[in-house]
Short mmCIF file of C-alpha atoms in Angstrom, two decimals:
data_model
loop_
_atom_site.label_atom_id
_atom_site.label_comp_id
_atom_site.label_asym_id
_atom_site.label_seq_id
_atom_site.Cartn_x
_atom_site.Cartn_y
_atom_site.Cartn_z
CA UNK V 129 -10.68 14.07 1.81
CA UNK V 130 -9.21 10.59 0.75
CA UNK V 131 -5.79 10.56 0.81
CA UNK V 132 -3.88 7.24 -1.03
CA UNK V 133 0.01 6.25 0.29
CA UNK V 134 2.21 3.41 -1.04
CA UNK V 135 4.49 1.50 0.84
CA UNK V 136 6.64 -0.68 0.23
CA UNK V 137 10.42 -2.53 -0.84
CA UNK V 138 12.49 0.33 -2.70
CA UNK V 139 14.74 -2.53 -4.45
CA UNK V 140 13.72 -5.72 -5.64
CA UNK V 141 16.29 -8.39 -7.14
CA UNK V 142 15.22 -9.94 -10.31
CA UNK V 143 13.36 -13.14 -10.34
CA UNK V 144 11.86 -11.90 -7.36
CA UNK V 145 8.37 -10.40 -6.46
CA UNK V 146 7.72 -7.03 -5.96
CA UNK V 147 4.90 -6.01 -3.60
CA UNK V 148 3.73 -2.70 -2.39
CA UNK V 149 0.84 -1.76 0.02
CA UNK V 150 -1.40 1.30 -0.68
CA UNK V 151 -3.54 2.93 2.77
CA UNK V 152 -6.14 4.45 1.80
CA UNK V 153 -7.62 7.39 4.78
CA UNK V 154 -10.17 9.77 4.58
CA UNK V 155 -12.88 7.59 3.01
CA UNK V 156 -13.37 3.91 3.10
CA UNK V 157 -11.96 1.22 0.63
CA UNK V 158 -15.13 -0.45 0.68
CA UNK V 159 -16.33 1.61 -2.39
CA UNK V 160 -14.97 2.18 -5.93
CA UNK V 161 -12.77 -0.04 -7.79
CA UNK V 162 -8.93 0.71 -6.53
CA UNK V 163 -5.83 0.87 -9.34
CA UNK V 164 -2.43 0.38 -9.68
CA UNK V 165 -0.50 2.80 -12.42
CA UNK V 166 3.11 2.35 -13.22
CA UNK V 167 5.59 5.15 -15.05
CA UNK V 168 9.16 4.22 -15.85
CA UNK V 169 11.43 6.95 -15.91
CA UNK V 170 11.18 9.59 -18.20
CA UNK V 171 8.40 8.02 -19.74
CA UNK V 172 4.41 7.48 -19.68
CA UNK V 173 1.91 6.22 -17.62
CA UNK V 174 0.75 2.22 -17.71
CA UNK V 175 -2.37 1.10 -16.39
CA UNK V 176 -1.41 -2.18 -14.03
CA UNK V 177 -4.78 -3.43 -12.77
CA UNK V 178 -7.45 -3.07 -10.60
CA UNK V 179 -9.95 -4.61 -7.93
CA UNK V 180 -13.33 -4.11 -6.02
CA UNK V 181 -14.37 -4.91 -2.37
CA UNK V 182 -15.81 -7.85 -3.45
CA UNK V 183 -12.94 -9.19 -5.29
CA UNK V 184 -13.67 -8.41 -9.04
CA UNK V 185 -10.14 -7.47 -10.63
CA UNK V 186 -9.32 -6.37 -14.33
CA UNK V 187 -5.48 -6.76 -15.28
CA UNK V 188 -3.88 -5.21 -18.03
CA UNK V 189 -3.25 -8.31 -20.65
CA UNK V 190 0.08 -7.63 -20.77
CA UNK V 191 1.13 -8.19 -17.03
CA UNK V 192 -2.35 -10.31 -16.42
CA UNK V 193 0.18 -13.80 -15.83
CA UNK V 194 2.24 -11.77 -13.44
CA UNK V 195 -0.61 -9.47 -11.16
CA UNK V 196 -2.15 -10.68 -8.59
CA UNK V 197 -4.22 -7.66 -6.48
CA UNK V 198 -5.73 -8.06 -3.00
CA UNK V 199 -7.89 -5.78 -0.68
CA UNK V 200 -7.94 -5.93 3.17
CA UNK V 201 -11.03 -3.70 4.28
CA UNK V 202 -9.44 -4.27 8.15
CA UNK V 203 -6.61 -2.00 7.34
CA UNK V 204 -8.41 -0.23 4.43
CA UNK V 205 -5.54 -1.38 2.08
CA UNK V 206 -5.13 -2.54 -1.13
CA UNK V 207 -2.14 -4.55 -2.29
CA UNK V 208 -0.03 -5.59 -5.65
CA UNK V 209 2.47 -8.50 -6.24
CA UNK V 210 4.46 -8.47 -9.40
CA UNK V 211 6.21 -11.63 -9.85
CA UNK V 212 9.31 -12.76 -11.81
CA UNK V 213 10.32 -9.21 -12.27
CA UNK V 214 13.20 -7.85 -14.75
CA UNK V 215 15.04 -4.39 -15.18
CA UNK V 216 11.83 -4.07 -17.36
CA UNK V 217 9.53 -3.56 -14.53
CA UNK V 218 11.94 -1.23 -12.65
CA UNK V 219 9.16 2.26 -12.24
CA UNK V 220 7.42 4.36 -10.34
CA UNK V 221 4.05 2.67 -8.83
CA UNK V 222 1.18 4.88 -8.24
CA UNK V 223 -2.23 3.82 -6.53
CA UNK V 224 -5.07 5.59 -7.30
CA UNK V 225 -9.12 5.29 -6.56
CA UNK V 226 -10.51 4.16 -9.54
CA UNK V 227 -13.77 6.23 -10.32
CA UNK V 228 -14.08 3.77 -13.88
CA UNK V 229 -14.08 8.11 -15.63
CA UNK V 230 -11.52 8.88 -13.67
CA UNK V 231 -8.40 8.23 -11.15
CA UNK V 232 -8.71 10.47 -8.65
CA UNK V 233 -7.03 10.85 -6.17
CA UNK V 234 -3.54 9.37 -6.55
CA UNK V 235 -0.64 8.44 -3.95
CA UNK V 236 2.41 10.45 -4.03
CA UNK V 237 3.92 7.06 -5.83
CA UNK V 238 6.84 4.80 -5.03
CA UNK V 239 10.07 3.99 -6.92
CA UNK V 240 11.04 0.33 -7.28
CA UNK V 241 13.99 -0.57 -8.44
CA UNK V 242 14.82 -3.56 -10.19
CA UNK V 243 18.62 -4.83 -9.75
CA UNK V 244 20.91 -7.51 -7.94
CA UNK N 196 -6.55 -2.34 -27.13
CA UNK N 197 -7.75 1.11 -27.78
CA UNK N 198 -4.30 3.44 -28.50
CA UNK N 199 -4.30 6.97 -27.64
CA UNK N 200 -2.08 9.01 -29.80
CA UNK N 201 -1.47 12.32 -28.29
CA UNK N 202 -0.36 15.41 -30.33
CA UNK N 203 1.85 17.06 -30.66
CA UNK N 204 4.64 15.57 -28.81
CA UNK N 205 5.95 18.91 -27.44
CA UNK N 206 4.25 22.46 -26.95
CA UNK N 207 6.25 25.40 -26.95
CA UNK N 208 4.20 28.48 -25.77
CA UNK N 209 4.72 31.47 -23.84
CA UNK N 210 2.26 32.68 -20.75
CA UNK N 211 -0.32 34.09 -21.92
CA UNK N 212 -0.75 32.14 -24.77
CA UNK N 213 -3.67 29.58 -25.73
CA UNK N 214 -2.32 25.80 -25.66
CA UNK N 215 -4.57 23.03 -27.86
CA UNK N 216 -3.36 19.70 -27.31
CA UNK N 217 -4.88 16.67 -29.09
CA UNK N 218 -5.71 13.09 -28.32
CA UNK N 219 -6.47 10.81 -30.84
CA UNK N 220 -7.74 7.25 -30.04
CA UNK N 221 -7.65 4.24 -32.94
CA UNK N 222 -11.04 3.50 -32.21
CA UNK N 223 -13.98 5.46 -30.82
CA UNK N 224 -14.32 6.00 -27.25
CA UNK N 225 -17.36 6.75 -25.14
CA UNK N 226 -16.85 10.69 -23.95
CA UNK N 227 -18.23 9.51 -20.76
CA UNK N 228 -14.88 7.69 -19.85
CA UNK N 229 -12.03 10.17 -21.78
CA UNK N 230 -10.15 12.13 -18.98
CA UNK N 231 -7.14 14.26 -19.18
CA UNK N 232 -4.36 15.03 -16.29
CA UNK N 233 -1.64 16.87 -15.68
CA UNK N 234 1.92 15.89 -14.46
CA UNK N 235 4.70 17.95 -12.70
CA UNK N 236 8.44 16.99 -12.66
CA UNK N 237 8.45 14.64 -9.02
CA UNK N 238 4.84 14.60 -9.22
CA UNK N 239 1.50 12.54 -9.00
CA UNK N 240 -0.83 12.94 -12.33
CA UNK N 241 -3.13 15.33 -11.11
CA UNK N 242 -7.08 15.26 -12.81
CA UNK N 243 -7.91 18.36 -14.75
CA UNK N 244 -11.11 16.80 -16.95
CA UNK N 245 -13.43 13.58 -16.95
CA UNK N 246 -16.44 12.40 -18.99
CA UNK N 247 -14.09 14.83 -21.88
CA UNK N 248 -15.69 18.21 -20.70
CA UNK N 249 -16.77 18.46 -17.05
CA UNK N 250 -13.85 20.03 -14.67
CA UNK N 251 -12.51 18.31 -11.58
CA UNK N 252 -12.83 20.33 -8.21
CA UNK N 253 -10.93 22.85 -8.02
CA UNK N 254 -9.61 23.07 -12.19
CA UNK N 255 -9.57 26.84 -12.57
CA UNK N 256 -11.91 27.52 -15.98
CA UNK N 257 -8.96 28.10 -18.45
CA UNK N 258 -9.22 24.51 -18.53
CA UNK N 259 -11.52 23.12 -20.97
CA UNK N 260 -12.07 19.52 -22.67
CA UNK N 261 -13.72 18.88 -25.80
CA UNK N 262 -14.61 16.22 -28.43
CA UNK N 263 -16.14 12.88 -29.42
CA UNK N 264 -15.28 9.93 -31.13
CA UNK N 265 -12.24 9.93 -31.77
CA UNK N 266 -10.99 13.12 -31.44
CA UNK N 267 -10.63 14.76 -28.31
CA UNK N 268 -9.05 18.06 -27.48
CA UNK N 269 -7.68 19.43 -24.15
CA UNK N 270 -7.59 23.79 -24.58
CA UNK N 271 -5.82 26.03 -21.89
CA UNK N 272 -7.01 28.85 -22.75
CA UNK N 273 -4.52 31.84 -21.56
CA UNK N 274 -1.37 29.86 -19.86
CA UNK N 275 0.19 30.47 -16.77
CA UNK N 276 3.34 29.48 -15.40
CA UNK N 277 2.20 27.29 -13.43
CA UNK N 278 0.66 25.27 -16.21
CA UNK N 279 3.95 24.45 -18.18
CA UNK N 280 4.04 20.10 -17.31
CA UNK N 281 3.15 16.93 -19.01
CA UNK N 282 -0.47 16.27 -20.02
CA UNK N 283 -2.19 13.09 -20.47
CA UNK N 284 -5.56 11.51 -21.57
CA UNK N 285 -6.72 8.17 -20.70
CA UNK N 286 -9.75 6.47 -21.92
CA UNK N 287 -11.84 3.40 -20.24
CA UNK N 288 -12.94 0.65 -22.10
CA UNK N 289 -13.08 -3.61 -22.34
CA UNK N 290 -12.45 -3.50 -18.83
CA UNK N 291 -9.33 -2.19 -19.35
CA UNK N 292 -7.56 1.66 -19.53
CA UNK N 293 -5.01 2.88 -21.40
CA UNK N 294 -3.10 6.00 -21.87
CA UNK N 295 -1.32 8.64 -24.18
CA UNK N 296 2.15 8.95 -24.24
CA UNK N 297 1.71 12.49 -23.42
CA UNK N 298 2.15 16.24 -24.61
CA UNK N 299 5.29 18.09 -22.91
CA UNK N 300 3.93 21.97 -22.56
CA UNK N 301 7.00 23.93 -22.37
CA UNK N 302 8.09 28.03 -22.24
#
């Protein structure tokens, strides 16, 4: 079955730009939309954005200026940058296969840290 | 942006029990894109419901989803132990998804 895993920096100074990689195996990336999902500690989930194969995205307004997505079908990855991040964006990241009903399935997830 | 208000905020049951949580959204949603999941301590969300009522693979039937509109309804129906974690709906729509801030089901 498809299986999602993020990679990426575990710290991330502010100012900076965070980026993280999600593989996806099992299946291939060249279907579905693909999302990112944040969760700060302690707290709930935030939809970050998605993208298609063919380069169609949808960002959440909020983070829009700040997302930029990108898909290599090569590698079968998907990517996110985050730029000029604060203590704000500090979180666990989750990827997840966007169904448009449903996320499913999701990546373990990946905590970034925000901090000099 | 559509807001999902989830209630209540915490769920104290015992096992055994039937658990009702709530998820109210500020304006109405198409049932087709309402789903529900459920979140362990260290965990992934996992998917228990989509399209409000139909179960994901493998969502043992104590698991049910219900409602339209603006109302929608998650019902456990006789809880195990294993089901005491953080739920949360989500709901599609303007391109864009947004979630509940979630109902803690605790013993």
């Amino acid at each position: 079955q498809v299986q999602l895993q993020e990679s990426g920096p575990g710290l991330v100074k502010p100012s900076e730009t965070l980026s993280l990689t999600c593989t996806v195996s099992g299946g291939s990336i060249s279907s579905y939309y693909w999302s990112w999902i944040r969760q700060p500690a302690g707290k709930g989930l935030e939809w970050i954005g998605r993208m298609y194969v063919s380069g169609s995205t949808n960002y959440n307004p909020s983070l829009m200026s700040r997302v930029t997505m990108s898909i290599d079908t090569s590698k079968n990855q998907f990517s996110l940058k985050l730029n000029s991040v604060t203590a704000a964006d500090t979180a666990v990241y989750y990827c997840a296969r966007d169904m448009t009903v449903r996320f499913d399935p999701w990546g373990q997830g990946t905590l970034v840290t925000v901090s000099s | 942006e559509i807001v999902l208000t989830q209630s209540p905020g915490t769920l104290s049951l015992s096992p055994g029990e039937r658990a009702t949580l709530s998820c109210r959204a500020s304006q109405s949603v198409s049932s087709s894109y309402l789903a529900w999941y459920q979140q362990k301590p260290g965990q992934a969300p996992r998917l228990l419901i989509y399209g409000a009522s139909t179960r994901a693979t493998g969502i043992p039937d104590r698991f049910s989803g219900s409602g339209s509109g603006t109302d929608f309804t998650l019902t456990i129906s006789r809880l195990e132990a294993e089901d005491f974690a953080v739920y949360y709906c989500q709901q599609y729509g303007g391109s864009r998804y947004t979630f509940g801030q979630g109902t803690n089901l605790e013993i």
